[in-house]
XYZ file of C-alpha atoms in Angstrom:
581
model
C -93.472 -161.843 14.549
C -96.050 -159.599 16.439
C -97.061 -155.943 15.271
C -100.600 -154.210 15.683
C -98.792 -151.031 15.511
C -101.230 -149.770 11.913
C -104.669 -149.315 11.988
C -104.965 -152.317 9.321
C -103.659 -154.902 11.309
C -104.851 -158.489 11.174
C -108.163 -159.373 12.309
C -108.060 -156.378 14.528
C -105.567 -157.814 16.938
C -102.361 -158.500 15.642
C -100.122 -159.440 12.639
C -98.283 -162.678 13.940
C -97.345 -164.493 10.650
C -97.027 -161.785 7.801
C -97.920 -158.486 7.980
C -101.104 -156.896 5.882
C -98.293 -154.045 4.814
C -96.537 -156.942 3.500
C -94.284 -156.934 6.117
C -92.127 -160.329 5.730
C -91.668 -161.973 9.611
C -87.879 -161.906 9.239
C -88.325 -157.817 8.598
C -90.449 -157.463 11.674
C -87.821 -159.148 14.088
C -85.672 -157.245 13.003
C -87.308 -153.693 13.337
C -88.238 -154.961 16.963
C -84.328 -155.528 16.948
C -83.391 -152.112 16.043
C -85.798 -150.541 18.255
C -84.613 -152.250 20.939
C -81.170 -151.118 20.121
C -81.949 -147.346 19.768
C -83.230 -147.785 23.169
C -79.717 -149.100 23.985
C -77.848 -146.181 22.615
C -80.216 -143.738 24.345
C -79.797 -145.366 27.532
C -76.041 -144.087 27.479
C -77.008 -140.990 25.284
C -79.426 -139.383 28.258
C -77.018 -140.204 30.923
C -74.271 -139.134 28.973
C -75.869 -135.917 28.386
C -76.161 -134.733 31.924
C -72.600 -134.855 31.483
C -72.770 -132.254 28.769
C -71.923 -135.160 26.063
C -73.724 -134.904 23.022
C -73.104 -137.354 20.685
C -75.042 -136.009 17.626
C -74.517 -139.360 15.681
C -76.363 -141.138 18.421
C -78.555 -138.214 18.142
C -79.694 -138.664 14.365
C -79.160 -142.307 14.546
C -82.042 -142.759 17.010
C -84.426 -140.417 14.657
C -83.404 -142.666 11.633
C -83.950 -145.865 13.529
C -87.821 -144.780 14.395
C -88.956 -143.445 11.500
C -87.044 -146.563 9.823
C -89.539 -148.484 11.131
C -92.921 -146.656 10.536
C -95.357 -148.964 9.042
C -94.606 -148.610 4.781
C -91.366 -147.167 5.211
C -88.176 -149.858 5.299
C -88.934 -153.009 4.016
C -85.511 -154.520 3.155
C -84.250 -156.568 6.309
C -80.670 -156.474 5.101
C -80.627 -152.711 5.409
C -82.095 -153.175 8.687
C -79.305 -155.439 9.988
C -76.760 -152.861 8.656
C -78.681 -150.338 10.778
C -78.722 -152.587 13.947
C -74.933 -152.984 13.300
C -74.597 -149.288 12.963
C -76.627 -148.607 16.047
C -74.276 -151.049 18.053
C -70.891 -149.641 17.090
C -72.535 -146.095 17.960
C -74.136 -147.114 21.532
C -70.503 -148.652 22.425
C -69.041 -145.143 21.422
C -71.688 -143.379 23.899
C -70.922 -145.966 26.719
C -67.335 -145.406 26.679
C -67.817 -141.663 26.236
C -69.986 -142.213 30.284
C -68.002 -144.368 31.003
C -65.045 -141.615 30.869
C -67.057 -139.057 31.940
C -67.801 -140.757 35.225
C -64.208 -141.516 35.748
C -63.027 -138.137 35.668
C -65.915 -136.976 37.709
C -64.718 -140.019 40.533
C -68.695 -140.985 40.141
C -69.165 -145.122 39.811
C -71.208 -145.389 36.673
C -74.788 -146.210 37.245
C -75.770 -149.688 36.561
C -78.009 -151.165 34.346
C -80.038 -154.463 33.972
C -81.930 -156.166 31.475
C -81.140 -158.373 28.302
C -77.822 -159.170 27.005
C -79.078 -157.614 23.574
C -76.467 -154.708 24.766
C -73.855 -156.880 23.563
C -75.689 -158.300 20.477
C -73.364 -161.283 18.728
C -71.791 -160.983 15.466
C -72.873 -164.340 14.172
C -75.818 -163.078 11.422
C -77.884 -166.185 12.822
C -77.780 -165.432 16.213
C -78.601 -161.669 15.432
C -82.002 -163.249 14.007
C -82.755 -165.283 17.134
C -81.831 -162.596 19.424
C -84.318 -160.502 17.501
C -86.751 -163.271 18.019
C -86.818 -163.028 21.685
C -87.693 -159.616 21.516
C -91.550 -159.948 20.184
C -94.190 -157.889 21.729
C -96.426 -161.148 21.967
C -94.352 -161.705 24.957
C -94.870 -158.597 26.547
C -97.811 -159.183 26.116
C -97.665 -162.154 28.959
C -95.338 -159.897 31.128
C -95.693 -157.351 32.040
C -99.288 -157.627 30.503
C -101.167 -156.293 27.751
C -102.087 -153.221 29.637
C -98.453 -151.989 30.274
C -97.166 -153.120 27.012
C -99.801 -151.324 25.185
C -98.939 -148.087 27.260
C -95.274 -148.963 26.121
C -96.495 -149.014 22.781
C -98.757 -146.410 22.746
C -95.557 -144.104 23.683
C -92.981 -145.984 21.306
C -95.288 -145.051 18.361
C -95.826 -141.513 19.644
C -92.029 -141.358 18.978
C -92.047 -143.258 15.995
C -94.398 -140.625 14.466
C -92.745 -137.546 15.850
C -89.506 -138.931 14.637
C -90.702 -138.560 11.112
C -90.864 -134.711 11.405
C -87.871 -134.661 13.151
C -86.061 -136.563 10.520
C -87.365 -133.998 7.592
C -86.729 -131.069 9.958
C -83.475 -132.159 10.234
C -82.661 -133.086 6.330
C -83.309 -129.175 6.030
C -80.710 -128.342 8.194
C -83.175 -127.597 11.635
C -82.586 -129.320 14.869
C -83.374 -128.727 17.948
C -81.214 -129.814 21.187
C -84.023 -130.339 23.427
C -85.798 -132.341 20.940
C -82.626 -134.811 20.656
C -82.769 -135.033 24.143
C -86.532 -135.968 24.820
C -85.901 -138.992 22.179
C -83.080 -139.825 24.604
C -84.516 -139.015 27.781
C -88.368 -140.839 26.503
C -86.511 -144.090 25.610
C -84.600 -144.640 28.167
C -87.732 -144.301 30.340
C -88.937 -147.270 28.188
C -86.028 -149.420 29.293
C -87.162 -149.699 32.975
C -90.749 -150.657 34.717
C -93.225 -147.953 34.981
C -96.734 -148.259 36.034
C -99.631 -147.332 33.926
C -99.798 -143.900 35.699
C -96.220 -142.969 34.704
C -96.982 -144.614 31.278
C -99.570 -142.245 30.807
C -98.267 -139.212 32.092
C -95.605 -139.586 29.496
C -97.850 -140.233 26.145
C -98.888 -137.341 27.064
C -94.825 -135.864 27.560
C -94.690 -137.376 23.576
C -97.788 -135.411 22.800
C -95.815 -132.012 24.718
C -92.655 -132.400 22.786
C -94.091 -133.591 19.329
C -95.976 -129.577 19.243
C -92.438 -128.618 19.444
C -91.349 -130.949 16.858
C -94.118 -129.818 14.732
C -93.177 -126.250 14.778
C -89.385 -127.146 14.143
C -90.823 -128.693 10.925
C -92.897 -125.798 10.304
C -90.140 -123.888 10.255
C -87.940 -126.105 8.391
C -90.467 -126.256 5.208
C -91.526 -122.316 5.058
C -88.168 -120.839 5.760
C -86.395 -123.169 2.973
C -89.415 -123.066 0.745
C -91.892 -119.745 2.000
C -94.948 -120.075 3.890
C -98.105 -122.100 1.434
C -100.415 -120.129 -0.599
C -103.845 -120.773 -1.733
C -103.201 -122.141 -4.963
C -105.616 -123.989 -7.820
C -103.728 -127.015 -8.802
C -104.292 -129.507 -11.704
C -105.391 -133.554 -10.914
C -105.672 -134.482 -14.159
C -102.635 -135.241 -16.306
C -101.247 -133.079 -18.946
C -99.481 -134.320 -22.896
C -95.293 -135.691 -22.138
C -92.946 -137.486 -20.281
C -93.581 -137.889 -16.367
C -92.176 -138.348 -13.176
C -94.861 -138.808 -10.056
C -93.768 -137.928 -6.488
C -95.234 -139.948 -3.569
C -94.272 -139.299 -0.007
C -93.741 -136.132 2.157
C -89.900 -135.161 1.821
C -89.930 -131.519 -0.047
C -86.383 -131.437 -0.317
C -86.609 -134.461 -2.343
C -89.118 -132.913 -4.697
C -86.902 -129.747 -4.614
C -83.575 -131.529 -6.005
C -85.270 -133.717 -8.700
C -87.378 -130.928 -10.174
C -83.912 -128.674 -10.308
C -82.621 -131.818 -12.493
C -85.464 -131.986 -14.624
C -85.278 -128.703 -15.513
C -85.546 -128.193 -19.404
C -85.233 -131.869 -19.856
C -89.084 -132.235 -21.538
C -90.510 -134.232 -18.086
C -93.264 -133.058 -16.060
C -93.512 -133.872 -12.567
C -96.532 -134.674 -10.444
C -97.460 -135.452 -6.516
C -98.910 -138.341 -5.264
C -100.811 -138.941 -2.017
C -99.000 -136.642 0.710
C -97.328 -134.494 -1.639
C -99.855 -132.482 -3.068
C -99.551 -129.815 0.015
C -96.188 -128.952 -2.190
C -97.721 -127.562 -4.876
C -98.888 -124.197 -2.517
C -94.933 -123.877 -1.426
C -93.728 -120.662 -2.964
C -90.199 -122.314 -3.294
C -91.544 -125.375 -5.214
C -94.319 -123.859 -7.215
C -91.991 -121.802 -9.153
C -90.923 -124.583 -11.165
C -93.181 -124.678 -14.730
C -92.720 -128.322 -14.682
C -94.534 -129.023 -11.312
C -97.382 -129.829 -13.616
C -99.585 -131.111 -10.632
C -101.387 -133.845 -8.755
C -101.931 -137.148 -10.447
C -104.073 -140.192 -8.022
C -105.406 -140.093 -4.458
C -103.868 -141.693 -1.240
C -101.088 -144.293 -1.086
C -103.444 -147.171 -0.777
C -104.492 -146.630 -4.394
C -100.615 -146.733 -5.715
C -100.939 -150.059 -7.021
C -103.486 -149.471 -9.511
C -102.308 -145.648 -9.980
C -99.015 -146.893 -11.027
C -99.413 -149.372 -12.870
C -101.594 -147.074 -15.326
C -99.011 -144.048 -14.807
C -96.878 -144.022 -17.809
C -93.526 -142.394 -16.660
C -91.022 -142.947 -13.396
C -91.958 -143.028 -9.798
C -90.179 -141.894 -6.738
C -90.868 -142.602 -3.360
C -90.156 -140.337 -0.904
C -90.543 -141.530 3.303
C -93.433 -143.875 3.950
C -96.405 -145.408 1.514
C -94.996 -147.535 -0.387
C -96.654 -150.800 -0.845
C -95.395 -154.073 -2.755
C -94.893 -153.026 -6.272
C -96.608 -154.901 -9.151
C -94.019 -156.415 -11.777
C -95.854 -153.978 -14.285
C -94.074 -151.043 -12.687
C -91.041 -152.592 -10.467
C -88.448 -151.724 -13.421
C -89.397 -147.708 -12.955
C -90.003 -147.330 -9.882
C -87.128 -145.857 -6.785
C -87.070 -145.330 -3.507
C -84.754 -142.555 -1.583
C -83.995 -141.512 1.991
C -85.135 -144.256 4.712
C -87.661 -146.055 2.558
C -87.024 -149.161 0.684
C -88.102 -152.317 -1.183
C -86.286 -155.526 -1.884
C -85.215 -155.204 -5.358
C -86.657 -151.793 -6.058
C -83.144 -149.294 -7.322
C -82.472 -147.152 -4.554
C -81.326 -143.339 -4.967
C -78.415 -142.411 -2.202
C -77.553 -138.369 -2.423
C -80.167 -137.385 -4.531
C -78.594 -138.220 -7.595
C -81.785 -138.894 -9.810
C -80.582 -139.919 -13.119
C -81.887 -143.564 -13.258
C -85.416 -141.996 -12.568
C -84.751 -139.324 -15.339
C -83.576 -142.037 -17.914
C -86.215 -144.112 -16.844
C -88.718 -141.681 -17.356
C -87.203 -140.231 -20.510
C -87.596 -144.038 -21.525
C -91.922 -144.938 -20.594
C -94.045 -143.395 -23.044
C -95.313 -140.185 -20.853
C -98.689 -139.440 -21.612
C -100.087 -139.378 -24.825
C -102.472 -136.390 -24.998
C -104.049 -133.954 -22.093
C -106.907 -135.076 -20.152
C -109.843 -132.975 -19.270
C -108.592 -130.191 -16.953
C -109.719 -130.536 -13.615
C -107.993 -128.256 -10.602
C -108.574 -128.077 -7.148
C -107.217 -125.480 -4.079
C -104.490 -126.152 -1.982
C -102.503 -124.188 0.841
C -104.122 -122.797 3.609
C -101.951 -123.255 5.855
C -101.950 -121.448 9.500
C -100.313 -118.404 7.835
C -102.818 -118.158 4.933
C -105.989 -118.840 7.084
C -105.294 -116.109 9.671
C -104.058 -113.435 6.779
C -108.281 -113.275 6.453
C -108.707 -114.562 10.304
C -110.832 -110.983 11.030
C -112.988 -112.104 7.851
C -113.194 -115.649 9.470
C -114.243 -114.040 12.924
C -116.681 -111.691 11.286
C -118.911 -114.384 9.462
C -119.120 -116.333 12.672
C -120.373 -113.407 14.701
C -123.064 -112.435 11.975
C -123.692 -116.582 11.941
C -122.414 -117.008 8.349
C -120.365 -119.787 9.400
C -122.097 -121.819 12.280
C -119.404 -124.665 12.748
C -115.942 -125.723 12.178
C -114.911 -129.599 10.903
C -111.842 -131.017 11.405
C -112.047 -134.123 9.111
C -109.190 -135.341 8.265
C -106.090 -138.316 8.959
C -104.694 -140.892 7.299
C -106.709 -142.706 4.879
C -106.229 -146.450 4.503
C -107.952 -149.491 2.337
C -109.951 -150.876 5.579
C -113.468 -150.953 5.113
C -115.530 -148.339 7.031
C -113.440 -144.986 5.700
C -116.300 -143.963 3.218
C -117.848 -142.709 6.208
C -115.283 -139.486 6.086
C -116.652 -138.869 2.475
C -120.013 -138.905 3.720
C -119.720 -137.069 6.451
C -118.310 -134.099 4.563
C -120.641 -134.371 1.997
C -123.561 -134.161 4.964
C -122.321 -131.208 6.942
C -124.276 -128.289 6.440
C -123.509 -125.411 4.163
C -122.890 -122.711 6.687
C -120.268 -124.974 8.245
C -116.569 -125.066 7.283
C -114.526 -128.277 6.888
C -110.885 -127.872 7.563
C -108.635 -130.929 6.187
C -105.211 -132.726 6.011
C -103.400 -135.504 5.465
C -103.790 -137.999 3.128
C -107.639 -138.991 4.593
C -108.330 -135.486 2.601
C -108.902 -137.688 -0.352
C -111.892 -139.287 0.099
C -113.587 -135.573 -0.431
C -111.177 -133.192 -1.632
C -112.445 -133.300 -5.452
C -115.803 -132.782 -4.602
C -117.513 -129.471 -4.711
C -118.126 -127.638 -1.545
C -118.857 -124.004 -2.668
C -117.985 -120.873 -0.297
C -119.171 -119.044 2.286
C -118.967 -115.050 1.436
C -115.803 -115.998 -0.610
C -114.654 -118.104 2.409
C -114.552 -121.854 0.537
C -116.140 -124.228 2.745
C -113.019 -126.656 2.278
C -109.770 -125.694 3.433
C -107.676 -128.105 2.781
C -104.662 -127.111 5.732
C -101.920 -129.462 4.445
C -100.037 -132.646 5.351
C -100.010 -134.652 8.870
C -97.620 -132.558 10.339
C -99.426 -129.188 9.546
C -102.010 -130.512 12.318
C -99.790 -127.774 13.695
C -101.447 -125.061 11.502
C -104.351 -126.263 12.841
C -103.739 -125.640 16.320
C -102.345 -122.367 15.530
C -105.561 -121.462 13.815
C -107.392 -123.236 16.573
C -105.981 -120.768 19.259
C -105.901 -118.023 17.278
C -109.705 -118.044 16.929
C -109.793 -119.271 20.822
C -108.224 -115.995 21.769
C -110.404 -113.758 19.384
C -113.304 -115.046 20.954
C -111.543 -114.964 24.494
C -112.520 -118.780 25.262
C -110.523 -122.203 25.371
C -110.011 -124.004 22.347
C -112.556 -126.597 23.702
C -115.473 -123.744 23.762
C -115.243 -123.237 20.225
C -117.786 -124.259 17.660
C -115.208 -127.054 16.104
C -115.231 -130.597 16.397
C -112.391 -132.702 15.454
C -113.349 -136.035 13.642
C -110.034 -137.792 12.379
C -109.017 -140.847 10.759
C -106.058 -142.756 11.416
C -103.450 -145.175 10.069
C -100.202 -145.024 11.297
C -97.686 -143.847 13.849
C -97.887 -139.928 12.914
C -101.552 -140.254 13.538
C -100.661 -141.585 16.875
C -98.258 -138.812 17.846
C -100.953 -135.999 16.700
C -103.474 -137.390 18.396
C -101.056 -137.606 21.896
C -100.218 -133.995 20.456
C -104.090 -132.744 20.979
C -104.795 -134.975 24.446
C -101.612 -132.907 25.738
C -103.312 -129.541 24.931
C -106.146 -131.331 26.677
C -108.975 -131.021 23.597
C -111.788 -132.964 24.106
C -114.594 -135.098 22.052
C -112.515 -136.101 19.869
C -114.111 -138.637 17.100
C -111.404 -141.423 16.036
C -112.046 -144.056 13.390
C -112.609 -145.999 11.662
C -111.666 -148.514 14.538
C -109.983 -147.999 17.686
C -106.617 -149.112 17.860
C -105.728 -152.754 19.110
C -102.475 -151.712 21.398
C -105.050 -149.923 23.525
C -106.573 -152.066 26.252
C -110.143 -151.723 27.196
C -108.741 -150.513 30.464
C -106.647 -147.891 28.586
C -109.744 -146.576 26.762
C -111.899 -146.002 29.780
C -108.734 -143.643 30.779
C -108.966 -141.557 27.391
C -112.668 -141.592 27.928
C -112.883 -140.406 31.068
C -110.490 -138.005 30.667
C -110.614 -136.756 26.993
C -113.885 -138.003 26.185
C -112.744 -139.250 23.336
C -114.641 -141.569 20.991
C -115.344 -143.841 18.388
C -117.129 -142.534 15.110
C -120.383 -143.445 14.701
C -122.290 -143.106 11.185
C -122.238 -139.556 9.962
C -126.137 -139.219 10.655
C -125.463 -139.873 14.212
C -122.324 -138.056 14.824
C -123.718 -134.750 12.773
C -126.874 -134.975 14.625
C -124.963 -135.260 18.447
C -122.752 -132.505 17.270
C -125.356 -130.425 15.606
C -128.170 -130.705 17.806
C -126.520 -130.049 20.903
C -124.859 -126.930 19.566
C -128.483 -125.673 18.409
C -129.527 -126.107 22.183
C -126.634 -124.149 23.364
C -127.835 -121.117 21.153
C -130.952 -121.078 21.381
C -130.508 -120.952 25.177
C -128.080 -118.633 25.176
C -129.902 -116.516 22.702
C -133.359 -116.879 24.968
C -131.173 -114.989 27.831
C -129.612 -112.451 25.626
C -126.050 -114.184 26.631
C -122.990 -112.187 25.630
C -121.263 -115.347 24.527
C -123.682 -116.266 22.201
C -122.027 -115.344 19.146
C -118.803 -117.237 19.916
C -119.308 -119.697 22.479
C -120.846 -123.307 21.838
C -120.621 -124.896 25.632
C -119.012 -127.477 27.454
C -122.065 -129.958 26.049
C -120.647 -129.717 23.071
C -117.705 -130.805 24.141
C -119.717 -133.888 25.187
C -122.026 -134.463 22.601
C -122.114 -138.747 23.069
C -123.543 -138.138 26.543
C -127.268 -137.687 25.421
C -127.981 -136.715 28.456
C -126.762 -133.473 27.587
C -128.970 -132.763 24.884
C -131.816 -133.648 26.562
């Protein structure tokens, strides 16, 4: 096996005899296998579709497959093999379909070369060693670890934006175009590109995953209304209990309509707190709120959580035997030996539930705000706008990302603790725990943390982003904001192509850089985005900070119209001291 797909992988370089997820090798071969074959089915798929085919098993198959293999999401490699079989049966449908197609057109079907994993074997056995062959440690030979990096730079782009596309899509949203990019994006990935091309279409992934993030948008506040500012309880309350990890809300949706009136409270976990602002899910008196932090922490959350657990998506880690008998998995994520829900029937959760000892008595109430999303935060926008002009609010944060158990994230909690009071942190995702229970006070009724939502409302914050761009009639990268993000996984990856696409600059990643991208790869993203490592928060706060300070006093010293809303292009390049100088 070979994966350095997750920021945690081993030694920095590589995971090439278990995985730190606890990824087993015989699981990783075969998630190489079954990317390998979506890329088979959407070799036929895109050319197929020029021919006005659409094969919309093909279609979803492809979304499943990626997201299947997310780091935490699909652990069981005999679910995996059904999937590759699956994916085989489908791509021979699709190639017959252009195969007929071309016929009737009197066009000679294009041809096609590479590995004979387009006709994979029956035999189980040779399925494994065919999946063997297919390691990126060889790729890593030829074509090099600078193309195959590119490769996987894009392949996790997809991986990530697949996600949304998948819960889009279990809402009853799709979009044709999107479909087709998967298609049209794989299939690139099938032939030699140079590093030019490679780039050029990260940054395609980054295009089309905006869109994807706005389907999703759509999906969640049309089925469920758009998030509200809402106080929300972390600290548990007296009864039986059910906790909630992942990001699916349609999950949470169906098992709190069959808890109703059954004496069971139900709490988020980790990505699923943004649920508690929905309209649509908020309604139900049994949401009794938040219980723990990020995923990383499940393991010793659950084990002291005295009810049933259902996980929803990615997160999940290797359950303890303490909690293995009560906990389930649903949709795309699973654990050998862990019950798995199929068509949201939850009654073994409910019985299991209705069986652990719940909690005993209330702990001390404790609540925190959720839900500003893009629709809440620019219902006061002209507020927002105001306090900056009169210098209420000097600076916008965006801290926020996946969190992670790697050493080095406690510099996001002190970084938010260290930014000054007239500035306003904006958050989301899961890295939102390392600060989100702390106090930050408010800013003329304005809290200071607005906590936006989950990964995928990164596209609230670009809507808020612009919208404040065009109030103050400059580009996104003139604003007084910096962007300083954490990252984990493959929806990190796709946001982050998301932003380099709209072409924002000095970006802060952390808290390493990630090992698919080469040194040569780097310089690229550096000379293009400036983009950058984090620092330590004294550093960072004081390159961001000081240099803005220049800006105004200069433009302030020349009575410059733009100095109420404007924060320069040095800003935008705070790590070149030079600058500030």
């Amino acid at each position: 096996m070979f994966c350095y797909q997750c920021e945690q992988t081993a030694k920095g370089t590589g995971c090439d005899r278990f995985g730190v997820c606890g990824k087993d090798p015989r699981t990783a071969v075969m998630q190489d296998l079954l990317i390998y074959v979506a890329k088979g089915v959407s070799m036929w798929a895109n050319r197929a579709r020029k021919f006005g085919i659409v094969n919309r098993k093909a279609d979803v198959f492809v979304i499943e497959a990626l997201f299947t293999t997310v780091t935490n999401v699909n652990f069981d490699s005999d679910t995996l093999n059904k999937l590759i079989r699956t994916g085989v049966e489908i791509r021979e449908k699709i190639w017959n379909q252009y195969l007929t197609a071309s016929n009737e057109r009197g066009l000679q079907p294009e041809e096609l070369t590479g590995p004979a994993v387009w006709q994979l074997p029956v035999d189980e056995e040779d399925i494994e060693n065919e999946a063997a062959l297919l390691s990126i440690a060889d790729r890593l030979e030829d074509p090099g670890k600078d193309i195959t990096g590119l490769e996987e730079l894009i392949t996790y782009g997809l991986k990530g934006s697949a996600s949304y596309a998948d819960h889009a899509h279990i809402l009853g949203f799709d979009n044709e175009d999107v479909f087709a990019f998967f298609h049209e994006c794989l299939d690139f990935l099938t032939r030699k590109n140079t590093a030019e091309d490679l780039f050029a279409m990260a940054l395609k992934v980054g295009e089309k995953n905006l869109a994807v993030m706005e389907l999703l948008d759509s999906a969640n506040t049309g089925t469920y209304g758009h998030p509200e500012p809402t106080e929300v309880r972390v600290t548990p309350v007296k009864g039986k209990a059910i906790v909630v990890s992942g990001h699916d809300l349609k999950d949470l949706d169906e098992l709190l309509k069959q808890t109703e009136g059954k004496g069971i409270n139900v709490y988020t976990h980790g990505e699923m707190l943004p649920t508690l602002a929905y309209p649509g899910l908020k309604k139900y008196s049994h949401l009794a709120g938040n219980y723990g932090g990020a995923w990383q922490d499940q393991q010793r959350e659950f084990d002291e959580f005295p009810g049933a657990i259902l996980m929803t998506t990615n997160c999940i880690q290797k359950p303890k035997d303490s909690y293995k008998d009560r906990i389930f998995t649903t949709g795309l994520v699973q654990w050998p030996g862990v019950m798995h829900i199929e068509n949201h029937d939850y009654s073994p959760v409910i019985e299991a539930a209705l069986a652990a000892d719940g909690f005993s008595e209330d702990a001390p109430e404790k609540k925190i705000i959720v839900g500003f999303g893009h629709n809440a935060v620019l219902s006061v926008a002209d507020k927002v706008i105001q306090a900056v002009k009169d210098g209420d609010i000097r600076h916008f944060f965006l801290v926020g990302g996946c969190d992670g158990a790697k050493s080095g994230r406690n510099y996001y909690t002190e970084i938010a603790q260290q930014i000054p009071d007239d500035c306003i942190i904006l958050t989301l995702a899961c890295g939102k725990y390392r600060f989100n229970k702390l106090e930050f006070g408010d800013i003329g009724g304005i809290p200071r943390l607005l906590d936006i939502g989950q990964c995928n409302d990164a596209h609230s914050a670009i809507q808020i982003a612009v919208a404040l761009a065009e109030a103050f009639d400059c580009g996104v990268n003139d604003l007084p904001l910096s962007m300083i993000l954490s990252w984990y996984e493959q929806k990190a990856v796709t946001i982050l192509l998301s932003l380099l696409h709209l072409g924002i600059k000095s970006i802060r990643l952390g808290p390493t850089l990630p090992a698919f991208l080469t040194p040569a790869a780097l310089e690229v993203l550096v000379d293009k985005f400036d983009i950058m490592p984090t620092t330590t928060p004294e550093d960072d706060l004081k390159a961001i900070l000081g240099c803005l300070l220049l800006y105004q006093w200069i433009l302030h010293a020349f009575h410059h119209p733009l100095q109420q809303s404007l924060s320069l292009q040095a800003h935008r390049r705070t790590h070149q001291q030079a600058l500030c100088v």
